[in-house]
Coordinates of C-alpha atoms and ligand atoms in Angstrom, one line a residue:
M1284 CA 91.2 129.5 112.8
Y1285 CA 90.7 127.6 109.6
K1286 CA 87.1 127.5 108.4
R1287 CA 87.4 125.0 105.6
L1288 CA 90.2 122.4 105.1
V1289 CA 91.0 119.7 102.6
I1290 CA 93.1 116.9 104.2
K1291 CA 94.7 114.4 101.9
V1292 CA 96.0 111.1 103.4
G1293 CA 98.3 108.9 101.4
T1294 CA 98.5 105.1 101.1
N1295 CA 101.6 104.9 103.3
V1296 CA 99.7 106.4 106.2
L1297 CA 96.7 104.2 105.7
T1298 CA 98.4 100.9 105.2
R1299 CA 101.0 98.9 107.0
A1300 CA 104.3 97.7 105.4
D1301 CA 102.6 94.4 104.4
G1302 CA 99.9 96.4 102.5
R1303 CA 97.1 95.7 104.9
L1304 CA 94.9 98.6 106.1
D1305 CA 96.4 100.2 109.3
V1306 CA 93.2 100.5 111.3
T1307 CA 95.0 102.1 114.2
S1308 CA 96.4 104.8 112.1
I1309 CA 93.1 105.5 110.3
S1310 CA 91.3 105.5 113.6
G1311 CA 93.7 108.1 115.0
L1312 CA 93.2 110.3 112.0
V1313 CA 89.4 110.1 112.2
D1314 CA 89.6 111.0 116.0
Q1315 CA 91.6 114.1 115.0
I1316 CA 89.3 115.0 112.2
A1317 CA 86.3 114.7 114.5
A1318 CA 88.0 117.0 117.0
L1319 CA 88.4 119.6 114.2
K1320 CA 84.7 119.2 113.3
Q1321 CA 83.9 119.8 116.9
R1322 CA 85.5 123.2 116.5
G1323 CA 83.3 123.9 113.6
V1324 CA 85.9 123.4 110.8
E1325 CA 84.4 122.3 107.5
L1326 CA 86.4 119.4 106.3
V1327 CA 86.9 117.2 103.2
L1328 CA 89.1 114.1 103.4
V1329 CA 90.9 112.9 100.3
S1330 CA 91.8 109.3 101.0
S1331 CA 93.8 106.8 99.1
G1332 CA 94.0 103.2 100.2
A1333 CA 91.4 101.5 98.0
V1334 CA 93.9 99.5 96.0
G1335 CA 95.7 98.5 99.1
A1336 CA 92.5 97.4 100.8
G1337 CA 91.5 95.4 97.7
R1338 CA 94.8 93.6 97.7
E1339 CA 94.2 92.7 101.4
L1340 CA 90.9 91.1 100.5
L1341 CA 92.3 89.1 97.6
P1342 CA 95.7 88.0 99.1
E1343 CA 96.0 84.8 97.2
R1344 CA 96.0 86.5 93.8
P1345 CA 99.4 87.3 92.4
D1346 CA 99.5 91.1 91.5
D1347 CA 100.3 91.1 87.8
G1348 CA 100.1 94.9 87.7
A1349 CA 97.5 94.8 84.9
V1350 CA 95.1 97.7 84.6
A1351 CA 92.0 95.5 85.0
Q1352 CA 93.5 94.1 88.2
R1353 CA 94.1 97.5 89.7
Q1354 CA 90.5 98.4 88.8
M1355 CA 89.3 95.3 90.5
Y1356 CA 91.3 95.9 93.6
S1357 CA 90.1 99.4 93.9
A1358 CA 86.5 98.4 93.3
I1359 CA 86.6 95.9 96.1
G1360 CA 88.8 97.9 98.4
Q1361 CA 86.8 101.1 98.2
V1362 CA 83.9 99.3 99.8
R1363 CA 86.1 98.1 102.6
L1364 CA 87.7 101.5 103.1
M1365 CA 84.4 103.3 103.2
E1366 CA 82.9 100.8 105.6
L1367 CA 85.8 101.4 107.9
Y1368 CA 85.4 105.2 107.7
R1369 CA 81.6 104.9 108.2
Q1370 CA 82.1 102.9 111.4
L1371 CA 84.9 105.1 112.7
F1372 CA 83.0 108.4 112.0
A1373 CA 79.8 106.9 113.5
G1374 CA 81.8 106.5 116.7
H1375 CA 81.9 110.3 116.8
R1376 CA 78.3 110.6 115.7
L1377 CA 79.4 111.9 112.3
L1378 CA 78.3 110.8 108.9
C1379 CA 80.7 110.5 106.0
A1380 CA 80.0 110.3 102.3
Q1381 CA 81.8 108.8 99.3
V1382 CA 82.8 111.1 96.4
L1383 CA 84.7 109.5 93.5
A1384 CA 86.0 111.6 90.7
T1385 CA 88.2 111.4 87.6
K1386 CA 90.2 114.1 85.9
G1387 CA 87.5 114.5 83.3
D1388 CA 85.0 115.6 86.0
F1389 CA 87.2 118.7 86.6
R1390 CA 87.3 119.4 82.9
D1391 CA 83.6 119.1 82.2
D1392 CA 81.7 122.2 83.4
L1393 CA 78.5 120.3 84.2
H1394 CA 80.3 117.5 86.1
Y1395 CA 82.3 120.2 87.9
D1396 CA 79.2 122.1 89.0
N1397 CA 77.4 119.0 90.0
M1398 CA 80.3 117.9 92.2
L1399 CA 80.6 121.4 93.7
N1400 CA 76.8 121.4 94.5
C1401 CA 77.1 118.0 96.2
F1402 CA 80.1 119.1 98.3
R1403 CA 78.3 122.2 99.4
A1404 CA 75.2 120.2 100.4
L1405 CA 77.3 117.7 102.3
L1406 CA 79.2 120.4 104.1
V1407 CA 76.0 122.3 105.1
D1408 CA 74.8 119.1 106.6
E1409 CA 78.0 118.6 108.6
I1410 CA 78.8 115.4 106.7
V1411 CA 82.5 114.5 106.0
P1412 CA 83.0 113.9 102.2
V1413 CA 85.7 111.2 101.7
V1414 CA 87.1 111.7 98.2
N1415 CA 89.1 109.2 96.1
E1416 CA 89.9 108.8 92.5
N1417 CA 87.3 106.7 90.6
D1418 CA 89.9 104.1 89.8
V1419 CA 87.4 101.9 88.0
V1420 CA 87.0 104.4 85.1
A1421 CA 90.1 106.5 85.6
V1422 CA 92.5 104.9 83.2
T1423 CA 95.1 106.7 81.1
E1424 CA 94.1 110.3 80.3
L1425 CA 91.3 110.3 82.9
M1426 CA 93.8 109.6 85.6
F1427 CA 95.2 112.1 88.0
T1428 CA 98.9 112.1 88.5
D1429 CA 98.1 110.9 92.0
N1430 CA 95.7 111.8 94.8
D1431 CA 97.8 114.9 95.6
E1432 CA 96.6 116.3 92.3
L1433 CA 93.0 115.4 93.1
A1434 CA 93.3 117.0 96.5
G1435 CA 94.7 120.2 95.0
L1436 CA 91.8 120.4 92.6
V1437 CA 89.2 119.8 95.3
A1438 CA 90.9 122.5 97.5
R1439 CA 90.7 125.0 94.7
M1440 CA 87.1 124.0 93.8
L1441 CA 86.0 124.6 97.4
K1442 CA 88.2 127.6 98.0
A1443 CA 89.6 125.9 101.1
D1444 CA 91.6 127.9 103.6
A1445 CA 94.4 125.3 103.4
L1446 CA 95.3 122.0 101.9
V1447 CA 96.9 119.5 104.3
I1448 CA 98.9 116.6 102.6
L1449 CA 99.8 113.8 105.0
S1450 CA 102.3 111.2 104.0
S1451 CA 104.8 109.0 105.9
V1452 CA 107.6 111.6 105.9
E1453 CA 107.8 114.8 107.9
G1454 CA 107.8 117.1 104.8
L1455 CA 110.1 118.2 102.0
Y1456 CA 113.8 117.7 102.6
D1457 CA 116.8 119.1 100.8
G1458 CA 118.0 115.5 100.4
P1459 CA 116.8 111.9 101.0
P1460 CA 114.4 112.1 104.0
D1461 CA 116.6 109.6 106.0
G1462 CA 119.9 111.1 104.9
A1463 CA 122.1 112.3 107.8
D1464 CA 122.8 115.7 106.1
S1465 CA 119.2 116.3 105.0
R1466 CA 117.3 119.1 106.5
L1467 CA 113.6 119.7 106.5
I1468 CA 112.5 122.6 104.4
S1469 CA 110.0 124.3 106.7
F1470 CA 108.8 127.0 104.3
V1471 CA 108.5 127.2 100.5
D1472 CA 107.6 130.5 98.8
P1473 CA 105.6 129.4 95.7
A1474 CA 107.4 132.1 93.7
D1475 CA 110.9 130.9 94.6
R1476 CA 112.1 128.0 92.4
D1477 CA 115.2 127.2 94.6
S1478 CA 113.6 124.4 96.6
D1479 CA 112.2 123.1 93.4
R1480 CA 115.7 122.6 92.1
V1481 CA 116.8 120.8 95.3
V1482 CA 113.9 118.4 95.2
Q1483 CA 114.0 117.9 91.4
A1484 CA 117.8 117.3 91.5
R1485 CA 117.4 114.6 94.1
K1486 CA 114.7 113.0 92.0
S1487 CA 117.1 112.2 89.2
S1488 CA 119.7 110.8 91.5
G1489 CA 117.5 108.8 93.9
G1490 CA 113.8 108.4 93.1
R1491 CA 112.2 111.4 94.9
G1492 CA 109.3 111.4 92.5
G1493 CA 106.7 111.5 95.2
M1494 CA 108.0 114.6 96.8
A1495 CA 108.6 116.3 93.5
T1496 CA 105.0 115.8 92.5
K1497 CA 103.9 117.0 96.0
L1498 CA 105.9 120.2 95.6
R1499 CA 104.5 120.9 92.1
I1500 CA 100.9 120.4 93.3
A1501 CA 101.6 122.4 96.5
R1502 CA 103.1 125.3 94.5
E1503 CA 100.2 125.4 92.1
T1504 CA 97.7 125.3 94.9
A1505 CA 99.6 127.9 96.9
A1506 CA 99.8 130.2 93.8
A1507 CA 96.0 130.0 93.7
G1508 CA 96.0 131.5 97.3
I1509 CA 95.6 128.3 99.3
P1510 CA 98.5 127.5 101.6
V1511 CA 99.6 123.8 101.6
L1512 CA 100.8 122.1 104.8
I1513 CA 102.8 118.9 104.2
G1514 CA 103.4 116.6 107.2
N1515 CA 103.7 113.2 108.6
G1516 CA 100.3 111.6 109.1
R1517 CA 101.8 109.0 111.5
R1518 CA 103.0 111.7 113.9
P1519 CA 100.6 111.5 116.8
G1520 CA 98.2 114.4 117.0
I1521 CA 99.6 116.1 113.9
L1522 CA 96.2 117.6 113.0
H1523 CA 95.9 119.3 116.4
Q1524 CA 98.8 121.5 115.3
L1525 CA 96.3 123.1 112.8
V1526 CA 94.7 124.6 115.9
K1527 CA 97.8 125.3 118.0
G1528 CA 99.8 126.7 115.2
G1529 CA 103.5 125.8 114.5
W1530 CA 103.2 123.2 111.7
P1531 CA 106.0 120.6 112.2
G1532 CA 106.4 119.8 108.5
T1533 CA 106.7 122.0 105.3
V1534 CA 104.4 124.9 104.6
V1535 CA 104.1 126.1 101.0
G1536 CA 102.7 129.6 100.6
G1537 CA 100.7 131.6 103.1
A1538 CA 102.6 133.1 106.1
G1539 CA 104.8 130.0 106.6
N1540 CA 104.7 127.7 109.6
S1541 CA 105.0 130.6 112.1
Q1542 CA 101.4 131.5 111.1
R1543 CA 98.7 130.8 113.6
P1544 CA 95.7 129.4 111.8
Ligands
LIG518 N1 93.2 106.0 94.3 C1 94.3 105.1 94.7 C2 93.8 104.2 95.9 O1 92.8 104.5 96.5 C3 95.5 105.9 95.2 C4 96.1 106.9 94.4 C5 97.3 107.6 95.1 O2 97.9 107.0 95.9 O3 97.6 108.8 94.8 O4 94.4 103.3 96.2

């Protein structure tokens, strides 16, 4: 049984096609997280969705893609997102906490130690930390590649038993996820670069950047001794598989998806 997990949920799981927050999807995830907490699992949630939530609150503004506008959306949206999490966790008699970080916080020893101490205190008190990039100050070199990178750093900081990355596809494929010939890659050995080539090759021919980054982060995290489970956050009950064993997506490192947790 996993004792400590970091679960990262991407924007595509948290928002609908029109960019609005998908409350049903978020609520389903919180239910599953609460069930894991019931089993005594220590859990940290890394959640995107602030920028999407901010856009939803300011629908009449044309998105000009400017840095200041992204900062503004995230500043507004983070409040909305956390309010939703607070309500949903409260329904399970759980408290959640907001942790915002930049890349610089992982480089600075004092910031790193302060963050670690806070995580420890929250986990001892059975509170669910909800982590996001501090998009207000994270501009240019302070920015993570994406929240996958942030989640990998948090998993390593906390020496988690596993990192779970949930997006809107089942896992890593050896071709476009919706391609008829594409097969799901169920296990990646972090030392084996073959799957890297497959995913990287597809990137150049058809925009597989998201998965290539995921694989890089997953490989680095797995090489540090933390297996990474990539899966579809919209698959009902996906997090229950962490208890049952037999992960339906891609496992990077560890004993593969035949391993029982
Ligand atoms: N921090 C961004 C947000 O909350 C998301 C970053 C990412 O998607 O990786 O909207």
